[in-house]
Short mmCIF file of C-alpha atoms and ligand atoms in Angstrom, two decimals:
data_model
loop_
_atom_site.label_atom_id
_atom_site.label_comp_id
_atom_site.label_asym_id
_atom_site.label_seq_id
_atom_site.Cartn_x
_atom_site.Cartn_y
_atom_site.Cartn_z
CA UNK U 1 -2.65 -0.34 6.83
CA UNK U 2 -2.88 -2.74 9.75
CA UNK U 3 -5.75 -2.37 12.19
CA UNK U 4 -4.72 -4.19 15.34
CA UNK U 5 -7.77 -5.44 17.23
CA UNK U 6 -5.61 -6.12 20.27
CA UNK U 7 -5.03 -2.39 20.75
CA UNK U 8 -7.43 -0.34 22.87
CA UNK U 9 -10.31 0.74 20.59
CA UNK U 10 -9.44 4.44 20.89
CA UNK U 11 -5.94 3.79 19.49
CA UNK U 12 -6.72 1.36 16.68
CA UNK U 13 -6.99 4.07 14.03
CA UNK U 14 -4.07 6.24 15.18
CA UNK U 15 -1.62 5.09 12.53
CA UNK U 16 -4.08 5.49 9.66
CA UNK U 17 -5.22 8.85 11.01
CA UNK U 18 -1.65 10.06 11.23
CA UNK U 19 -0.87 9.22 7.61
CA UNK U 20 -4.24 9.74 5.92
CA UNK U 21 -6.22 12.05 8.21
CA UNK U 22 -5.96 14.91 5.71
CA UNK U 23 -7.98 12.86 3.21
CA UNK U 24 -10.82 12.41 5.66
CA UNK U 25 -10.74 16.13 6.33
CA UNK U 26 -11.02 16.80 2.62
CA UNK U 27 -13.99 14.44 2.20
CA UNK U 28 -15.83 16.09 5.06
CA UNK U 29 -15.12 19.48 3.52
CA UNK U 30 -16.57 18.40 0.17
CA UNK U 31 -19.61 17.08 2.00
CA UNK U 32 -20.12 20.41 3.75
CA UNK U 33 -19.55 22.42 0.57
CA UNK U 34 -22.18 20.35 -1.22
CA UNK U 35 -24.65 20.81 1.62
CA UNK U 36 -24.04 24.55 1.62
CA UNK U 37 -24.58 24.72 -2.12
CA UNK U 38 -28.07 23.25 -1.64
CA UNK U 39 -29.22 25.79 0.92
CA UNK U 40 -27.83 28.53 3.11
CA UNK U 41 -29.64 26.95 6.05
CA UNK U 42 -27.18 24.10 5.80
CA UNK U 43 -24.81 26.19 7.88
CA UNK U 44 -27.16 25.65 10.81
CA UNK U 45 -27.21 21.92 10.22
CA UNK U 46 -23.42 21.78 10.10
CA UNK U 47 -23.06 23.70 13.31
CA UNK U 48 -25.63 21.40 14.92
CA UNK U 49 -23.62 18.37 13.76
CA UNK U 50 -20.37 19.84 15.07
CA UNK U 51 -21.76 20.96 18.41
CA UNK U 52 -24.42 18.40 19.29
CA UNK U 53 -24.34 15.27 17.20
CA UNK U 54 -21.17 13.99 18.81
CA UNK U 55 -23.12 13.11 21.93
CA UNK U 56 -24.98 10.50 19.93
CA UNK U 57 -21.82 8.43 19.73
CA UNK U 58 -22.55 7.21 23.25
CA UNK U 59 -25.63 5.38 21.96
CA UNK U 60 -23.43 3.18 19.73
CA UNK U 61 -22.19 -0.18 20.96
CA UNK U 62 -18.55 -0.79 21.84
CA UNK U 63 -15.94 -0.94 20.45
CA UNK U 64 -17.28 1.37 17.74
CA UNK U 65 -18.02 4.12 20.23
CA UNK U 66 -14.42 4.34 21.42
CA UNK U 67 -12.99 3.79 17.97
CA UNK U 68 -14.90 6.79 16.62
CA UNK U 69 -13.85 8.93 19.56
CA UNK U 70 -10.24 7.92 19.04
CA UNK U 71 -10.46 8.61 15.33
CA UNK U 72 -11.96 12.07 15.85
CA UNK U 73 -9.31 12.88 18.38
CA UNK U 74 -6.45 11.59 16.23
CA UNK U 75 -7.61 13.53 13.16
CA UNK U 76 -8.66 16.56 15.15
CA UNK U 77 -12.04 16.57 13.42
CA UNK U 78 -15.42 17.17 15.10
CA UNK U 79 -16.79 13.92 16.52
CA UNK U 80 -20.26 14.70 15.13
CA UNK U 81 -18.88 14.87 11.58
CA UNK U 82 -16.88 11.67 11.95
CA UNK U 83 -19.97 9.91 13.28
CA UNK U 84 -22.24 11.17 10.52
CA UNK U 85 -19.68 10.16 7.91
CA UNK U 86 -19.70 6.62 9.29
CA UNK U 87 -23.45 6.38 9.39
CA UNK U 88 -24.01 7.91 6.00
CA UNK U 89 -23.22 4.75 4.06
CA UNK U 90 -26.15 3.11 5.77
CA UNK U 91 -28.53 4.89 3.43
CA UNK U 92 -26.97 5.54 0.08
CA UNK U 93 -24.50 3.21 -1.58
CA UNK U 94 -25.01 2.01 -5.14
CA UNK U 95 -23.06 -1.06 -6.20
CA UNK U 96 -22.68 -4.15 -8.32
CA UNK U 97 -21.53 -7.46 -6.82
CA UNK U 98 -20.85 -10.75 -8.61
CA UNK U 99 -20.20 -14.29 -7.38
CA UNK U 100 -19.03 -16.60 -10.15
CA UNK U 101 -17.58 -20.05 -10.64
CA UNK U 102 -15.15 -21.13 -13.34
CA UNK U 103 -15.34 -24.49 -15.10
CA UNK U 104 -13.12 -26.14 -12.48
CA UNK U 105 -15.38 -25.08 -9.62
CA UNK U 106 -13.21 -22.20 -8.38
CA UNK U 107 -15.33 -19.49 -6.81
CA UNK U 108 -14.66 -15.77 -7.31
CA UNK U 109 -16.24 -12.69 -5.78
CA UNK U 110 -16.03 -9.23 -7.30
CA UNK U 111 -17.65 -5.87 -6.78
CA UNK U 112 -17.87 -2.26 -7.88
CA UNK U 113 -18.32 0.29 -5.12
CA UNK U 114 -20.31 3.30 -6.34
CA UNK U 115 -20.91 6.26 -4.10
CA UNK U 116 -21.71 9.96 -4.21
CA UNK U 117 -24.99 10.31 -6.12
CA UNK U 118 -26.25 13.93 -6.12
CA UNK U 119 -23.23 14.99 -4.13
CA UNK U 120 -21.88 17.86 -6.15
CA UNK U 121 -21.76 17.53 -9.94
CA UNK U 122 -18.60 19.13 -11.36
CA UNK U 123 -19.86 20.20 -14.80
CA UNK U 124 -16.40 21.18 -15.98
CA UNK U 125 -14.91 17.73 -15.42
CA UNK U 126 -18.20 15.75 -15.58
CA UNK U 127 -17.52 14.09 -12.26
CA UNK U 128 -19.13 13.90 -8.84
CA UNK U 129 -17.11 15.89 -6.31
CA UNK U 130 -17.72 13.40 -3.51
CA UNK U 131 -16.90 10.39 -5.66
CA UNK U 132 -13.59 11.92 -6.70
CA UNK U 133 -12.66 12.74 -3.11
CA UNK U 134 -13.47 9.16 -2.07
CA UNK U 135 -11.31 7.69 -4.82
CA UNK U 136 -8.32 9.42 -3.27
CA UNK U 137 -9.09 7.87 0.06
CA UNK U 138 -9.37 4.16 -0.76
CA UNK U 139 -7.15 2.04 1.51
CA UNK U 140 -6.44 -1.66 1.93
CA UNK U 141 -6.78 -2.78 5.53
CA UNK U 142 -5.45 -5.88 7.21
CA UNK U 143 -7.25 -6.52 10.49
CA UNK U 144 -5.03 -8.33 12.96
CA UNK U 145 -5.61 -10.29 16.09
CA UNK U 146 -2.95 -12.11 18.13
CA UNK U 147 -0.41 -11.00 15.56
CA UNK U 148 -2.23 -12.81 12.74
CA UNK U 149 -4.20 -11.35 9.85
CA UNK U 150 -7.82 -12.14 10.68
CA UNK U 151 -9.37 -10.61 7.57
CA UNK U 152 -8.78 -8.02 4.84
CA UNK U 153 -11.03 -5.20 3.72
CA UNK U 154 -11.14 -2.23 1.37
CA UNK U 155 -12.23 1.00 3.06
CA UNK U 156 -12.50 4.71 2.59
CA UNK U 157 -10.29 6.53 5.08
CA UNK U 158 -12.20 7.25 8.26
CA UNK U 159 -14.82 4.58 7.73
CA UNK U 160 -14.60 1.95 10.48
CA UNK U 161 -17.20 -0.52 9.19
CA UNK U 162 -16.94 -3.11 6.45
CA UNK U 163 -18.45 -3.08 2.96
CA UNK U 164 -15.98 -5.26 1.05
CA UNK U 165 -13.99 -7.90 2.88
CA UNK U 166 -12.50 -11.36 2.79
CA UNK U 167 -11.37 -13.84 5.39
CA UNK U 168 -8.73 -15.85 3.51
CA UNK U 169 -9.60 -19.55 3.30
CA UNK U 170 -13.03 -18.95 4.83
CA UNK U 171 -15.43 -16.49 3.13
CA UNK U 172 -15.89 -13.17 1.34
CA UNK U 173 -18.58 -10.56 1.87
CA UNK U 174 -19.88 -7.51 0.06
CA UNK U 175 -22.85 -5.32 0.91
CA UNK U 176 -25.16 -3.62 -1.59
CA UNK U 177 -27.76 -1.05 -0.65
CA UNK U 178 -31.41 -2.04 -1.03
CA UNK U 179 -33.78 0.86 -1.61
CA UNK U 180 -37.07 0.47 0.16
CA UNK U 181 -39.81 2.64 1.60
CA UNK U 182 -39.30 1.01 4.96
CA UNK U 183 -35.67 1.90 4.56
CA UNK U 184 -32.66 3.09 6.41
CA UNK U 185 -34.11 6.48 7.27
CA UNK U 186 -36.86 4.90 9.30
CA UNK U 187 -34.46 2.58 11.09
CA UNK U 188 -32.19 5.47 11.98
CA UNK U 189 -35.11 7.55 13.16
CA UNK U 190 -36.17 4.73 15.44
CA UNK U 191 -32.62 4.54 16.77
CA UNK U 192 -32.65 8.25 17.55
CA UNK U 193 -35.97 7.82 19.33
CA UNK U 194 -34.46 5.19 21.57
CA UNK U 195 -35.21 1.84 19.93
CA UNK U 196 -31.82 0.12 20.06
CA UNK U 197 -32.52 -3.53 19.20
CA UNK U 198 -31.33 -3.39 15.63
CA UNK U 199 -27.77 -3.34 14.36
CA UNK U 200 -26.07 -0.74 12.25
CA UNK U 201 -25.30 -2.48 9.02
CA UNK U 202 -21.65 -1.64 8.99
CA UNK U 203 -21.13 -2.91 12.50
CA UNK U 204 -22.85 -6.23 11.90
CA UNK U 205 -20.64 -6.84 8.88
CA UNK U 206 -17.57 -6.13 10.97
CA UNK U 207 -18.79 -8.45 13.66
CA UNK U 208 -19.26 -11.16 11.04
CA UNK U 209 -15.75 -10.64 9.71
CA UNK U 210 -14.30 -10.72 13.20
CA UNK U 211 -16.23 -13.64 14.66
CA UNK U 212 -17.57 -15.97 11.96
CA UNK U 213 -15.29 -18.93 11.32
CA UNK U 214 -16.71 -20.04 8.01
CA UNK U 215 -19.39 -19.53 5.38
CA UNK U 216 -22.13 -21.10 7.50
CA UNK U 217 -21.42 -18.99 10.59
CA UNK U 218 -21.46 -15.87 8.47
CA UNK U 219 -24.60 -16.93 6.65
CA UNK U 220 -26.71 -17.34 9.80
CA UNK U 221 -25.55 -14.06 11.31
CA UNK U 222 -26.30 -12.14 8.13
CA UNK U 223 -29.63 -13.84 7.64
CA UNK U 224 -31.03 -13.41 11.13
CA UNK U 225 -29.80 -10.20 12.80
CA UNK U 226 -32.25 -7.32 13.00
CA UNK U 227 -30.91 -4.42 10.95
CA UNK U 228 -31.41 -0.69 10.81
CA UNK U 229 -31.61 -0.68 7.02
CA UNK U 230 -32.68 -3.17 4.32
CA UNK U 231 -29.75 -4.49 2.32
CA UNK U 232 -28.30 -7.23 0.12
CA UNK U 233 -25.53 -9.38 1.55
CA UNK U 234 -23.43 -11.12 -1.07
CA UNK U 235 -21.55 -13.96 0.59
CA UNK U 236 -19.09 -16.42 -0.90
CA UNK U 237 -17.43 -19.39 0.77
CA UNK U 238 -14.22 -21.34 0.26
CA UNK U 239 -15.57 -24.03 -2.01
CA UNK U 240 -17.84 -24.64 -4.93
CA UNK U 241 -21.57 -23.96 -4.37
CA UNK U 242 -21.03 -21.69 -1.36
CA UNK U 243 -22.46 -18.57 -2.96
CA UNK U 244 -25.56 -16.68 -1.87
CA UNK U 245 -27.26 -13.33 -2.19
CA UNK U 246 -29.35 -12.66 0.92
CA UNK U 247 -32.11 -10.11 0.42
CA UNK U 248 -32.82 -8.50 3.76
CA UNK U 249 -35.61 -6.39 5.13
CA UNK U 250 -34.81 -4.74 8.40
CA UNK U 251 -36.25 -7.67 10.31
CA UNK U 252 -35.51 -10.79 8.29
CA UNK U 253 -34.24 -12.44 5.15
CA UNK U 254 -37.02 -12.26 2.60
CA UNK U 255 -35.10 -14.30 0.02
CA UNK U 256 -31.91 -16.33 -0.24
CA UNK U 257 -30.62 -16.87 -3.76
CA UNK U 258 -28.21 -19.83 -3.98
CA UNK U 259 -25.91 -20.36 -6.91
CA UNK U 260 -26.15 -24.11 -6.43
CA UNK U 261 -29.93 -24.15 -6.74
CA UNK U 262 -29.83 -22.91 -10.30
CA UNK U 263 -27.98 -25.22 -12.70
CA UNK U 264 -28.62 -22.90 -15.60
CA UNK U 265 -26.04 -20.35 -14.57
CA UNK U 266 -22.53 -20.07 -13.17
CA UNK U 267 -22.91 -16.71 -11.48
CA UNK U 268 -25.06 -14.47 -9.29
CA UNK U 269 -25.09 -10.78 -10.13
CA UNK U 270 -26.68 -8.29 -7.77
CA UNK U 271 -27.04 -4.54 -8.15
CA UNK U 272 -29.53 -2.64 -6.00
CA UNK U 273 -32.82 -4.33 -6.89
CA UNK U 274 -34.51 -7.59 -5.91
CA UNK U 275 -33.29 -10.28 -8.30
CA UNK U 276 -36.81 -11.54 -8.98
CA UNK U 277 -38.13 -8.16 -10.14
CA UNK U 278 -37.15 -5.91 -13.01
CA UNK U 279 -34.70 -3.08 -12.34
CA UNK U 280 -36.02 0.42 -13.14
CA UNK U 281 -35.34 1.70 -16.65
CA UNK U 282 -33.25 4.62 -15.34
CA UNK U 283 -30.77 2.33 -13.60
CA UNK U 284 -30.37 -0.94 -15.41
CA UNK U 285 -26.81 -1.98 -14.67
CA UNK U 286 -28.03 -5.52 -14.21
CA UNK U 287 -28.93 -6.35 -17.83
CA UNK U 288 -25.60 -5.09 -19.09
CA UNK U 289 -23.74 -6.94 -16.34
CA UNK U 290 -25.55 -10.18 -17.16
CA UNK U 291 -24.97 -9.79 -20.86
CA UNK U 292 -21.25 -9.37 -20.16
CA UNK U 293 -21.17 -12.38 -17.82
CA UNK U 294 -22.99 -14.55 -20.37
CA UNK U 295 -20.51 -13.43 -23.01
CA UNK U 296 -17.60 -14.11 -20.69
CA UNK U 297 -18.66 -17.75 -20.22
CA UNK U 298 -17.74 -20.02 -17.35
CA UNK U 299 -14.39 -20.90 -18.89
CA UNK U 300 -13.12 -17.30 -18.60
CA UNK U 301 -14.23 -16.55 -15.07
CA UNK U 302 -11.26 -15.14 -13.16
CA UNK U 303 -9.78 -11.82 -12.09
CA UNK U 304 -9.22 -10.62 -15.63
CA UNK U 305 -12.67 -11.54 -16.93
CA UNK U 306 -14.52 -10.17 -13.92
CA UNK U 307 -12.53 -6.95 -14.06
CA UNK U 308 -13.62 -6.52 -17.68
CA UNK U 309 -17.27 -7.08 -16.80
CA UNK U 310 -17.09 -4.55 -13.98
CA UNK U 311 -15.37 -2.06 -16.29
CA UNK U 312 -18.24 -2.16 -18.80
CA UNK U 313 -20.52 0.88 -18.88
CA UNK U 314 -22.86 1.53 -17.15
CA UNK U 315 -21.78 -1.14 -14.62
CA UNK U 316 -18.83 1.22 -14.54
CA UNK U 317 -20.17 4.76 -14.24
CA UNK U 318 -19.32 8.18 -12.82
CA UNK U 319 -20.10 7.00 -9.30
CA UNK U 320 -17.72 4.04 -9.38
CA UNK U 321 -14.86 4.52 -6.98
CA UNK U 322 -13.18 1.12 -7.01
CA UNK U 323 -13.39 -2.45 -8.24
CA UNK U 324 -12.38 -5.31 -5.95
CA UNK U 325 -11.61 -8.90 -6.96
CA UNK U 326 -11.41 -11.72 -4.44
CA UNK U 327 -10.67 -15.41 -4.37
CA UNK U 328 -11.16 -16.90 -0.94
CA UNK U 329 -9.40 -20.21 -1.49
CA UNK U 330 -6.14 -18.57 -2.61
CA UNK U 331 -6.50 -15.55 -0.30
CA UNK U 332 -6.00 -13.21 -3.25
CA UNK U 333 -7.68 -9.80 -3.04
CA UNK U 334 -7.01 -6.89 -5.40
CA UNK U 335 -8.58 -3.46 -5.73
CA UNK U 336 -8.41 -0.89 -8.49
CA UNK U 337 -9.47 2.74 -8.45
CA UNK U 338 -11.76 3.23 -11.43
CA UNK U 339 -12.16 6.12 -13.86
CA UNK U 340 -14.96 6.29 -16.38
CA UNK U 341 -14.02 8.14 -19.57
CA UNK U 342 -16.70 10.13 -21.40
CA UNK U 343 -19.22 9.31 -22.68
CA UNK U 344 -20.16 7.77 -19.36
CA UNK U 345 -23.41 7.50 -17.43
CA UNK U 346 -23.58 9.69 -14.29
CA UNK U 347 -24.83 6.59 -12.38
C1 LIG W 1 -6.36 12.64 22.23
O1 LIG W 1 -5.10 12.57 21.61
C2 LIG W 1 -4.01 13.00 22.40
C3 LIG W 1 -2.75 12.90 21.56
O2 LIG W 1 -2.95 13.44 20.29
C4 LIG W 1 -3.90 12.16 23.65
O3 LIG W 1 -2.88 12.65 24.46
C5 LIG W 1 -5.24 12.17 24.39
O4 LIG W 1 -5.18 11.28 25.48
C6 LIG W 1 -6.37 11.77 23.48
N1 LIG W 1 -7.64 11.92 24.16
C7 LIG W 1 -8.55 10.97 24.19
C8 LIG W 1 -9.81 11.29 24.91
O5 LIG W 1 -8.40 9.90 23.64
C1 LIG W 2 -10.86 19.01 -13.05
O1 LIG W 2 -9.86 18.54 -13.97
C2 LIG W 2 -8.68 19.30 -13.94
C3 LIG W 2 -7.78 18.81 -15.07
O2 LIG W 2 -7.75 17.42 -15.11
C4 LIG W 2 -8.03 19.18 -12.57
O3 LIG W 2 -6.85 19.94 -12.51
C5 LIG W 2 -9.01 19.68 -11.52
O4 LIG W 2 -8.48 19.46 -10.23
C6 LIG W 2 -10.32 18.94 -11.64
N1 LIG W 2 -11.28 19.54 -10.72
C7 LIG W 2 -11.77 18.85 -9.71
C8 LIG W 2 -12.71 19.59 -8.84
O5 LIG W 2 -11.48 17.69 -9.47
C1 LIG W 3 -13.28 -24.38 4.08
O1 LIG W 3 -13.57 -23.97 5.40
C2 LIG W 3 -13.86 -25.06 6.27
C3 LIG W 3 -14.32 -24.49 7.59
O2 LIG W 3 -13.39 -23.58 8.10
C4 LIG W 3 -12.62 -25.94 6.39
O3 LIG W 3 -12.91 -27.03 7.24
C5 LIG W 3 -12.23 -26.43 5.01
O4 LIG W 3 -11.02 -27.13 5.08
C6 LIG W 3 -12.07 -25.28 4.04
N1 LIG W 3 -11.89 -25.78 2.71
C7 LIG W 3 -10.99 -25.30 1.88
C8 LIG W 3 -10.97 -25.91 0.53
O5 LIG W 3 -10.21 -24.41 2.20
C1 LIG W 4 -29.08 -29.42 -10.57
O1 LIG W 4 -28.29 -30.57 -10.86
C2 LIG W 4 -28.31 -31.54 -9.83
C3 LIG W 4 -27.38 -32.69 -10.21
O2 LIG W 4 -26.51 -32.34 -11.22
C4 LIG W 4 -29.74 -32.05 -9.62
O3 LIG W 4 -29.76 -32.97 -8.56
C5 LIG W 4 -30.63 -30.88 -9.30
O4 LIG W 4 -31.98 -31.31 -9.22
C6 LIG W 4 -30.54 -29.80 -10.37
N1 LIG W 4 -31.30 -28.63 -9.94
C7 LIG W 4 -32.13 -27.98 -10.74
C8 LIG W 4 -32.85 -26.80 -10.16
O5 LIG W 4 -32.32 -28.30 -11.89
#
């Protein structure tokens, strides 16, 4: 789908909503069913969201405010639900991202997008209900300005931010959640209480995709903006050595991991834990991912090799919705919906 940034914000999502709105409706229904299965009091929460939460949209900056209103109107869904759906990714997205260089200095960027933990286990099919609904809703977007493609992204229908995107010839960006006590919940709470200095993650990434001209522009924006939630930004450029993982607290970058600073390796692999500390035993996708990358070797870095690494369990797991492969210099970007055959880790 094309998202035309020259259209009025409230109309930008009309075309997508017309063709795919039913998928967003289904996702929201799964979300509500899961909530209701936890507790009967959830009905009160849902009615609060439908009747009151929509007002909160006016605290968001433009153009996101009008885009969300337009989207809710075009899909005929409650604004409060559409808003919550867009903000939800701020707090719970599990992923694996890789930046890697082949032996000729070509840089590649790849990621798995995992989502839906604890959101409705279907014991008959051994799948997560939310994850399955999201798989159906993956779309490729081309964002246009002045009739030109400005950047490309992979989105779930109804999500107006950016988690996986590439500006051909310039840079590529993926976002991984960073779990932290001083995490997204606190940032969101502060927002609700009226502290509005920090940026919603998904809006800052869109701003970067829209405005940054190159790797360096993007790097400084991602490093310095105050955020609502801690996060990892995985950023690749258009030439060799332009590859970083930025570890962010809400306020600042607490670490920048450069590929070029470490001659011993040809890749950076980030899951959801600080690269200098050990991942927890119950979620060690990193060791497996690294083992696969080491086995792949620099010579075999490319779409095929990276796809294989990202299809290795438990890097691939029951939460994985899609795998995306990107090469900035050629402008190539491909995404694949993933399925994890049993036996397969639930996360
Ligand atoms: C909502 O959509 C209808 C068409 O479906 C349009 O006529 C109306 O102007 C829209 N309202 C707003 C507030 O955007
Ligand atoms: C479970 O799997 C069956 C058979 O593949 C399918 O028809 C059904 O829709 C699945 N259930 C869910 C909730 O996805
Ligand atoms: C990389 O981007 C910079 C800045 O936009 C540009 O000057 C340069 O030509 C690009 N290099 C390649 C190899 O595309
Ligand atoms: C990496 O190699 C370059 C030259 O090949 C050298 O200047 C640099 O010091 C090396 N860095 C490390 C961390 O070994």
